[in-house]
Tab-separated table of C-alpha atoms in Angstrom:
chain	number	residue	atom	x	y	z
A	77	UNK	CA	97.968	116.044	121.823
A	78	UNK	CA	100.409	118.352	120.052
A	79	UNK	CA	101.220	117.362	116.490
A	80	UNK	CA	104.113	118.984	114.421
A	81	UNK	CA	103.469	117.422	110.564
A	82	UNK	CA	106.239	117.570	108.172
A	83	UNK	CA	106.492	117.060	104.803
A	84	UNK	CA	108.496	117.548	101.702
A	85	UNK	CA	106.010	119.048	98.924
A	86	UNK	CA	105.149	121.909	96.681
A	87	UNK	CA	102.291	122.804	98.637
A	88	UNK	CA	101.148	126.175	96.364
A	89	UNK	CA	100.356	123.177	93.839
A	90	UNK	CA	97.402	122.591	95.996
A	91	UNK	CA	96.804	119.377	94.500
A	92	UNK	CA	95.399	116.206	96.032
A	93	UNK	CA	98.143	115.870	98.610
A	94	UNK	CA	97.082	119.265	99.854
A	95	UNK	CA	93.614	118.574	100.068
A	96	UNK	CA	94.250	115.184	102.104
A	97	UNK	CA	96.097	117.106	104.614
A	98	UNK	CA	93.533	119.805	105.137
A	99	UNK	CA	91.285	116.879	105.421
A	100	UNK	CA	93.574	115.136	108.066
A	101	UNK	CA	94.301	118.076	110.154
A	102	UNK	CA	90.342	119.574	110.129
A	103	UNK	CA	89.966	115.943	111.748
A	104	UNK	CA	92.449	115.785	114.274
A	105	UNK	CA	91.720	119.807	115.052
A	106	UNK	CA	87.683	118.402	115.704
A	107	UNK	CA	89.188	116.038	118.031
A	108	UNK	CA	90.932	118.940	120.535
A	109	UNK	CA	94.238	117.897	118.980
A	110	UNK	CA	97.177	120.965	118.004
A	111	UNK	CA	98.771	120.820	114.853
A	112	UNK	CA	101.400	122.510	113.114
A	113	UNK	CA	102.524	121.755	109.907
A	114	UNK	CA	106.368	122.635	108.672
A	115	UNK	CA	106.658	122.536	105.488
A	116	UNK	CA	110.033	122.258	102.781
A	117	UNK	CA	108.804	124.132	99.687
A	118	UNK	CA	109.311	126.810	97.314
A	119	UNK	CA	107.092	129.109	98.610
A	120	UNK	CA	103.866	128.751	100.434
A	121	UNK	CA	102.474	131.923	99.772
A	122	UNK	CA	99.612	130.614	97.128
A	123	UNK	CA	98.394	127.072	99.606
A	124	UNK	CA	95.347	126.468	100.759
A	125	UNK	CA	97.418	125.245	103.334
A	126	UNK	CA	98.583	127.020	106.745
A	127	UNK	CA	102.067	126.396	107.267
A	128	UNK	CA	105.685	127.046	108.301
A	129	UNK	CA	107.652	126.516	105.390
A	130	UNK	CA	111.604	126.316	104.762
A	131	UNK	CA	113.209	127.240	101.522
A	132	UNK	CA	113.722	124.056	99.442
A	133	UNK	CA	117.795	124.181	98.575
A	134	UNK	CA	117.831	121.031	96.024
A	135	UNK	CA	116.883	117.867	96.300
A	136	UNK	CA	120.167	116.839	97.991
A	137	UNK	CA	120.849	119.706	100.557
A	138	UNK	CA	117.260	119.929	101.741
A	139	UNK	CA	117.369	116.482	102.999
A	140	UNK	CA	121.062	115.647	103.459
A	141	UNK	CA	121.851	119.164	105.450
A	142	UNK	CA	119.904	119.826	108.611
A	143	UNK	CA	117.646	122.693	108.431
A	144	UNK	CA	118.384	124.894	111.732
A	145	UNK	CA	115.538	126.780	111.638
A	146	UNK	CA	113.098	123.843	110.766
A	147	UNK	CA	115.108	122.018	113.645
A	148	UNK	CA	115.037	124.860	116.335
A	149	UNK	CA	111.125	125.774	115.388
A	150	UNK	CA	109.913	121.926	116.506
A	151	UNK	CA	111.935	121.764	119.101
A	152	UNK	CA	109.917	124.741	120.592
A	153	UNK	CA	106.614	123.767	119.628
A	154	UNK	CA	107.316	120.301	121.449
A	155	UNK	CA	105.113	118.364	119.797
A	156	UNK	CA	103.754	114.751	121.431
A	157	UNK	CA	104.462	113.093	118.213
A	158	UNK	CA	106.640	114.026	115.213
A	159	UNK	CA	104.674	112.974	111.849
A	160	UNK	CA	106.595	112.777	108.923
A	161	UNK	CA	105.191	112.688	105.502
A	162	UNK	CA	108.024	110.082	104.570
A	163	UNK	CA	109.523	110.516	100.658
A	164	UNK	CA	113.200	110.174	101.331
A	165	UNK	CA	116.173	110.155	104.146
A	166	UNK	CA	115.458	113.815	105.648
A	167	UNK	CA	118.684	114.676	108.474
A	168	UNK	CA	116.799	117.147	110.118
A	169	UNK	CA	113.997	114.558	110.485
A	170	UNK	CA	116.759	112.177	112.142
A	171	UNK	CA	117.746	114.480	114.221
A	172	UNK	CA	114.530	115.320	115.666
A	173	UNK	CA	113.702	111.754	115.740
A	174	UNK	CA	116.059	111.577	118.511
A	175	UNK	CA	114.050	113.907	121.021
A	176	UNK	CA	110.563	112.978	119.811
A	177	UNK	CA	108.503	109.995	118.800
A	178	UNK	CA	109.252	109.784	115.344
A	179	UNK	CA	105.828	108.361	113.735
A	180	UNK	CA	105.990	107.872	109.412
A	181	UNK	CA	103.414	107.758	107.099
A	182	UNK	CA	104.310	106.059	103.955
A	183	UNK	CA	102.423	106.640	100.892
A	184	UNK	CA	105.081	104.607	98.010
A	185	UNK	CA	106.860	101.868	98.111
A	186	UNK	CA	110.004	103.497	96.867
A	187	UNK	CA	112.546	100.788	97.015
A	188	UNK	CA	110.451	98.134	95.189
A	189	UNK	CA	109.995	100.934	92.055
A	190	UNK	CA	113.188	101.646	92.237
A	191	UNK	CA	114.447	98.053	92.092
A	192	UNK	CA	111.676	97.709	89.138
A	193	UNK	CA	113.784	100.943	87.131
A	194	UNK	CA	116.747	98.921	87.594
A	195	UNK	CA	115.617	96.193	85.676
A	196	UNK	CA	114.188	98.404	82.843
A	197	UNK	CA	116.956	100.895	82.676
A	198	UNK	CA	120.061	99.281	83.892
A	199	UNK	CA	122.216	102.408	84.623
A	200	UNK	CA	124.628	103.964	87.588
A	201	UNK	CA	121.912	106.846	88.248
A	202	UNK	CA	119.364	103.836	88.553
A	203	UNK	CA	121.852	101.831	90.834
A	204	UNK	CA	122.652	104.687	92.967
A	205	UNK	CA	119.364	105.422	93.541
A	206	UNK	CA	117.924	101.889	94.936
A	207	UNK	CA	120.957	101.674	96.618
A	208	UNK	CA	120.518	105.244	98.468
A	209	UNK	CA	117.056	104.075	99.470
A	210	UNK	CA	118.134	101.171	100.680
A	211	UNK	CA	120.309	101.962	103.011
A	212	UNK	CA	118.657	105.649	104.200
A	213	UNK	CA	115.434	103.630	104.529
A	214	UNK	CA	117.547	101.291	106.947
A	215	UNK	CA	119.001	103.887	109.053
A	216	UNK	CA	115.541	105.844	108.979
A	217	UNK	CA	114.111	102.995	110.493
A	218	UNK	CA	116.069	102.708	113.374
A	219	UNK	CA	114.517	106.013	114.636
A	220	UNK	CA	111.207	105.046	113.511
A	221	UNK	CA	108.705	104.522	116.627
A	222	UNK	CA	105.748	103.512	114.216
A	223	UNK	CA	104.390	103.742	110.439
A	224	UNK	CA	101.240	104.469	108.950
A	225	UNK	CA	100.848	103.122	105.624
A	226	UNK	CA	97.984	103.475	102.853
A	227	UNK	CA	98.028	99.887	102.239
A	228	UNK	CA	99.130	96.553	103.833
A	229	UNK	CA	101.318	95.812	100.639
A	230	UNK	CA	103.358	99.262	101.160
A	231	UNK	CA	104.591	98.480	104.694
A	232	UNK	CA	105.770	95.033	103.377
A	233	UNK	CA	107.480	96.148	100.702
A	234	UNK	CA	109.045	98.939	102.729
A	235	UNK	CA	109.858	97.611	106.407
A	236	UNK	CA	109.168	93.704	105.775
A	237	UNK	CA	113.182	93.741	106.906
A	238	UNK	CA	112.032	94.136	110.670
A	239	UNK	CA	109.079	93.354	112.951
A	240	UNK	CA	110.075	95.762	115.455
A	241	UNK	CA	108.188	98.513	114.376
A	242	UNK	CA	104.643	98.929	115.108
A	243	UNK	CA	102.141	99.714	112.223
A	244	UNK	CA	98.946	100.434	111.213
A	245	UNK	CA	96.765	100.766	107.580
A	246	UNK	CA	95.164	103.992	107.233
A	247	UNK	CA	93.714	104.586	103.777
A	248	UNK	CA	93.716	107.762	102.212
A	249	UNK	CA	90.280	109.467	102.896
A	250	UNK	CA	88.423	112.366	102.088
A	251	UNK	CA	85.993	114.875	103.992
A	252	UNK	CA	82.250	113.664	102.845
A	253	UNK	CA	81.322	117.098	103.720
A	254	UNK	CA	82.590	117.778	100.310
A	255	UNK	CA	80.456	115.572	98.754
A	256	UNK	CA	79.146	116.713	95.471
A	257	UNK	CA	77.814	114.730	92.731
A	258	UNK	CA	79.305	116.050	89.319
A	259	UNK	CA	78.716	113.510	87.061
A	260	UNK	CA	76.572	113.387	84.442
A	261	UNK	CA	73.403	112.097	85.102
A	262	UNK	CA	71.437	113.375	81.734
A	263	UNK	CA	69.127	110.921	79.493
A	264	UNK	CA	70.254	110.452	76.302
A	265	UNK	CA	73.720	111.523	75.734
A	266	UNK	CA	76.449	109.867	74.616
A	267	UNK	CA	78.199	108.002	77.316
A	268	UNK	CA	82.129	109.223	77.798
A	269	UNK	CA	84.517	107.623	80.656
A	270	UNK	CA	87.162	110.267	81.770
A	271	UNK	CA	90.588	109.437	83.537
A	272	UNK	CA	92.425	111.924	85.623
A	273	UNK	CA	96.372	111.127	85.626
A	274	UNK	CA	99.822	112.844	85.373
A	275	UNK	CA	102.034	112.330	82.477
A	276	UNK	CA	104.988	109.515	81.984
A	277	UNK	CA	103.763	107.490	84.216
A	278	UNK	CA	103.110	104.142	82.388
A	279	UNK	CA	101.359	102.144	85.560
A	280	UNK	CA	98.381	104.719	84.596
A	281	UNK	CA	97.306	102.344	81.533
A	282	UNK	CA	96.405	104.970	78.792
A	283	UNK	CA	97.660	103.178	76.590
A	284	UNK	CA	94.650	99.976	77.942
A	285	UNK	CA	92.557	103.203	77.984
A	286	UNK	CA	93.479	103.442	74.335
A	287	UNK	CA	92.833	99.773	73.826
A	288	UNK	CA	89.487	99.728	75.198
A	289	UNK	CA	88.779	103.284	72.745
A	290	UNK	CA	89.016	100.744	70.099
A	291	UNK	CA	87.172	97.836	71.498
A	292	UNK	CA	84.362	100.506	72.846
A	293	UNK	CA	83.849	102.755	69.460
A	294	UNK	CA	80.201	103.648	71.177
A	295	UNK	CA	81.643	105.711	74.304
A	296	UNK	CA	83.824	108.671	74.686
A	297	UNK	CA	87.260	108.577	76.273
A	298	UNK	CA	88.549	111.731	77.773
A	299	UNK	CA	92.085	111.592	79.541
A	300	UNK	CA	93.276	114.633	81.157
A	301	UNK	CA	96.824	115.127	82.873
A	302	UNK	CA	98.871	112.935	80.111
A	303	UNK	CA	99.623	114.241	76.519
A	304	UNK	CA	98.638	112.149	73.656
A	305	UNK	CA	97.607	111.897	70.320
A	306	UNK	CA	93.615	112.420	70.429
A	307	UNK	CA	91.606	110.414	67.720
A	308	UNK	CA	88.047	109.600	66.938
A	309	UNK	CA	86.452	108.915	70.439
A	310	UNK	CA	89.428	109.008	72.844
A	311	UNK	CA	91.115	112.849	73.470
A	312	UNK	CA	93.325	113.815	75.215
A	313	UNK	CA	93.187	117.044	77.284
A	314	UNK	CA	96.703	117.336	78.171
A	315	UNK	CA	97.361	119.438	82.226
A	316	UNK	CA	94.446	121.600	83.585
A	317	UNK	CA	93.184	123.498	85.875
A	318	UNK	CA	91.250	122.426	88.294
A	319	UNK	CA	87.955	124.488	87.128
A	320	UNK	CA	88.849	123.187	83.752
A	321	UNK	CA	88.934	119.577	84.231
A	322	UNK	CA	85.918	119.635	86.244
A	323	UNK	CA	83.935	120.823	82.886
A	324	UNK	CA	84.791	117.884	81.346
A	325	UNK	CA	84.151	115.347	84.425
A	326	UNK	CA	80.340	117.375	84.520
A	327	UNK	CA	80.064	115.620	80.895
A	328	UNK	CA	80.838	112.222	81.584
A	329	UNK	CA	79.357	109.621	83.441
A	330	UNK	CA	81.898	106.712	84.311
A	331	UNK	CA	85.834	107.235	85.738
A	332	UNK	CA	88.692	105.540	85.416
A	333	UNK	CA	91.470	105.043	87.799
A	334	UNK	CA	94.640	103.103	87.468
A	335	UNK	CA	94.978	100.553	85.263
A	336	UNK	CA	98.405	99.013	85.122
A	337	UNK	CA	99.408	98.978	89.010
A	338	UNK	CA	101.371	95.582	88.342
A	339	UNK	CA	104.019	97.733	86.029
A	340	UNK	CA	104.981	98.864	89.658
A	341	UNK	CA	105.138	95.575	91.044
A	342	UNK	CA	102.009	96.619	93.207
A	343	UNK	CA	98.385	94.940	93.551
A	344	UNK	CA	96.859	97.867	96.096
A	345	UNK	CA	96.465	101.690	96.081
A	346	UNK	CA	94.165	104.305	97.669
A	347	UNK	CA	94.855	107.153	95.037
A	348	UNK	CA	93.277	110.319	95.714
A	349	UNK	CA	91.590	110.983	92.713
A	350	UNK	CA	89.629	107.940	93.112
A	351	UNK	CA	88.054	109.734	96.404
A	352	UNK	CA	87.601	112.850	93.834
A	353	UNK	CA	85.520	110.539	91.823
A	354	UNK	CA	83.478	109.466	94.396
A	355	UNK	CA	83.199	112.714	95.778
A	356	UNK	CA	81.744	113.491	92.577
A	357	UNK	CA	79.245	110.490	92.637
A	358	UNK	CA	81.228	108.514	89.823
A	359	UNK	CA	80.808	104.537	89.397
A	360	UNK	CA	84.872	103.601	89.127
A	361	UNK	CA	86.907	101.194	87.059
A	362	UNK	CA	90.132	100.320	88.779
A	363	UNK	CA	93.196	97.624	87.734
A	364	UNK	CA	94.113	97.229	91.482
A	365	UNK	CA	92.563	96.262	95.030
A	366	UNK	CA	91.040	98.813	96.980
A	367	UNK	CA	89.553	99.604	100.282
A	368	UNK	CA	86.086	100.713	98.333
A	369	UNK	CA	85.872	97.060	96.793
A	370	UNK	CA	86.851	95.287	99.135
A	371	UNK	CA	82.945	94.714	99.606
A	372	UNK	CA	82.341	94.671	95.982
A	373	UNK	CA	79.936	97.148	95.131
A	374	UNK	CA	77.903	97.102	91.960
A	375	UNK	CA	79.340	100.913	91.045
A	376	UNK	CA	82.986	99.369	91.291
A	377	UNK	CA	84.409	97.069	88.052
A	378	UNK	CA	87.494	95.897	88.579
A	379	UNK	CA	89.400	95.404	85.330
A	380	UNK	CA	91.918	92.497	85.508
A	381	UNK	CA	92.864	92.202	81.597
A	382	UNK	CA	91.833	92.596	78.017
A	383	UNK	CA	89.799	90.283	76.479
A	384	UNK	CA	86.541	89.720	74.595
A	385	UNK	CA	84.936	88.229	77.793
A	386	UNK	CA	86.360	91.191	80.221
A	387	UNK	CA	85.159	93.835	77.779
A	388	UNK	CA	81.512	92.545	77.363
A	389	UNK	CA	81.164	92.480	81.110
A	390	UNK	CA	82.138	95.890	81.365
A	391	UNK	CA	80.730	97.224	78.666
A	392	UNK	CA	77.398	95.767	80.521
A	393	UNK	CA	79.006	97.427	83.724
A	394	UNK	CA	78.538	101.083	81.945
A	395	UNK	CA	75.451	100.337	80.798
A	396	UNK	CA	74.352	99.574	83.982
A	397	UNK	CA	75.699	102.649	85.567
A	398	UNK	CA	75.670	105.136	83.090
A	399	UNK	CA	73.146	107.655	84.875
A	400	UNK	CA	73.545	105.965	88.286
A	401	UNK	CA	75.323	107.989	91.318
A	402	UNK	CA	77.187	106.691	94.048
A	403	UNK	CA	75.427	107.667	97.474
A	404	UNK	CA	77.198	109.016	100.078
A	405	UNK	CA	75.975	106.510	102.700
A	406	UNK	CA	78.332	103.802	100.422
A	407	UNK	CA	81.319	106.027	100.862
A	408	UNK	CA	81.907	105.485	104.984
A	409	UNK	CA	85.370	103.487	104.132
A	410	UNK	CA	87.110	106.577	102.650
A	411	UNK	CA	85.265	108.985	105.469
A	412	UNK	CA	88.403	111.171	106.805
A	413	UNK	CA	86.099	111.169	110.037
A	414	UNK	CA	86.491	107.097	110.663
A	415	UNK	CA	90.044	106.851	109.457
A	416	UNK	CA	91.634	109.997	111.173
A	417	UNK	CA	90.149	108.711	114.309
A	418	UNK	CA	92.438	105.573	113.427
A	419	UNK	CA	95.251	107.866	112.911
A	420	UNK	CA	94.733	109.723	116.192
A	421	UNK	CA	94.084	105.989	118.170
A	422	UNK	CA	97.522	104.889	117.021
A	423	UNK	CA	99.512	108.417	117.757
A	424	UNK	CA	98.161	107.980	121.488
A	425	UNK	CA	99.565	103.875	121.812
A	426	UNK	CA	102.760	105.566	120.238
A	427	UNK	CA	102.772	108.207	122.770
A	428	UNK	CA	102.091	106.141	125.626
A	429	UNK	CA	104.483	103.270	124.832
A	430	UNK	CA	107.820	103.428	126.635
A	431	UNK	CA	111.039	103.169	125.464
């Protein structure tokens, strides 16, 4: 089967985005499958990732204008299915859509935050933008010959509107090949919780982080992405590197994921640098449902609100976990292996299904 991938995204970043795809397409490459990947971006030059890449022009005329050479370069690799890494209306991605089958994997469900910014900042730029997604996502949609979401809550917030168009949940997964415990696993130090994030975005919860700082005087909180003010036990690391932040995660024991997923109107997520943690061997604390607790394992603590009762149990939750590390053979539901095979099983129904 011949693939053609494309995507919107700053892929010299090589951030977590990157590493899923290289994940995705060294699966579907294992499997005999061809893939291309065309991507809009600055550059290229500095990815991990191999790629055709078109000159981002703006926000507006990359997506609104159709990109001829994008266009005319996938209409000669004539791919079997046309995978689109969906973030917002892209005409050169409707036009294609109209001599390939057009399959979308959403990641966001873009119209419910934007209806949510509405309500917190009632402005025209606010308006204009749910009402833009709105009515793109419509017209998208009628081109659409299948979606892939992360979660089951995505692609009902996104295409609830229709039943037409057939769907499957594939959660974001990671290569176990890259397995490799990081965490600290050393007798007798002080216990520290680290959060990975990116900054202004309040669904994160550092501020709960900072909450729980206070509640939890005998750990150390590190958070690293968002700026803050750093005091006693909680600091605040601020953007680095890759290499850097990985010194810090070597130090603690426990990670943090998301915390406030309902300030997005959301109760599900697959984030990717939850799959770093456990990559890394780290017992998790999340605010939201995911695929790895769906089973409820004793390395996962779920974190539903603050109070006295919901900190003592997971203050006992470190405790317990402190110096453990997750296995690998707990980590099959996030295996790239199992869920790209998913991937591939629904391209082929898409492929075979006539018009």
């Amino acid at each position: 089967m011949k693939i053609a991938y494309v995507l919107s995204h700053n892929i010299d970043s090589n951030d977590g985005v990157v590493k899923k795809l290289i994940d995705q397409i060294t699966a579907w490459e294992k499997q005999g499958n061809e893939v291309t990947i065309f991507a809009i971006c600055k550059n290229g030059e500095n990815s991990l990732l191999q790629a055709k890449c078109y000159p981002f022009e703006g926000a507006i005329k990359s997506r609104i204008i159709v990109n001829s050479n994008l266009y005319n370069d996938i209409v000669a690799f004539d791919p079997d299915i046309l995978y689109f890494r969906y973030d917002f209306w892209n005409s050169s991605v409707f036009k294609l859509a109209s001599k390939f089958k057009l399959v979308v994997e959403s990641n966001a469900a873009g119209a419910q935050e934007a209806w949510l910014q509405i309500k917190t900042e009632l402005s025209f730029k606010a308006l204009l933008r749910y009402t833009s997604l709105l009515v793109f996502n419509k017209l998208f949609s009628k081109r659409i010959k299948g979606v892939i979401s992360v979660t089951d809550e995505i692609f009902r917030l996104e295409y609830g509107h229709t039943n037409a168009i057939p769907h499957a949940t594939v959660t974001n997964s990671v290569d176990l090949d890259n397995y490799s415990p990081l965490k600290c696993s050393e007798q007798g130090s002080k216990i520290s919780l680290c959060f990975l994030g990116s900054p202004n975005q309040d669904w994160h919860g550092t501020d709960i982080i900072e909450e729980l700082a206070k509640r939890l005087p005998m750990y150390d909180f590190h958070i690293i992405g968002p700026s803050g003010n750093s005091r006693g036990n909680l600091t605040y690391h601020g953007y680095l590197s890759s290499n850097d932040y990985r010194k810090i995660l070597s130090k603690c024991h426990i990670a943090v994921g998301t915390l406030a997923l309902h300030r997005k109107g959301l109760s599900e997520a697959c984030p990717l640098k939850v799959r770093e943690y456990l990559l890394a061997g780290f017992p998790i604390i999340l605010g939201y449902e995911d695929i790895v607790n769906i089973d409820k394992p004793s390395w996962c603590f779920k974190l539903d609100e603050i109070s006295n009762k919901s900190v003592e149990e997971l203050q006992q939750f470190i405790e317990r976990n402190q110096y453990f590390t997750v296995p690998k053979s707990e980590l099959a539901t996030i295996d790239a292996s199992l869920n790209e095979t998913m991937r591939l099983d629904f391209f082929n129904f898409i492929r075979e299904t006539r018009e």
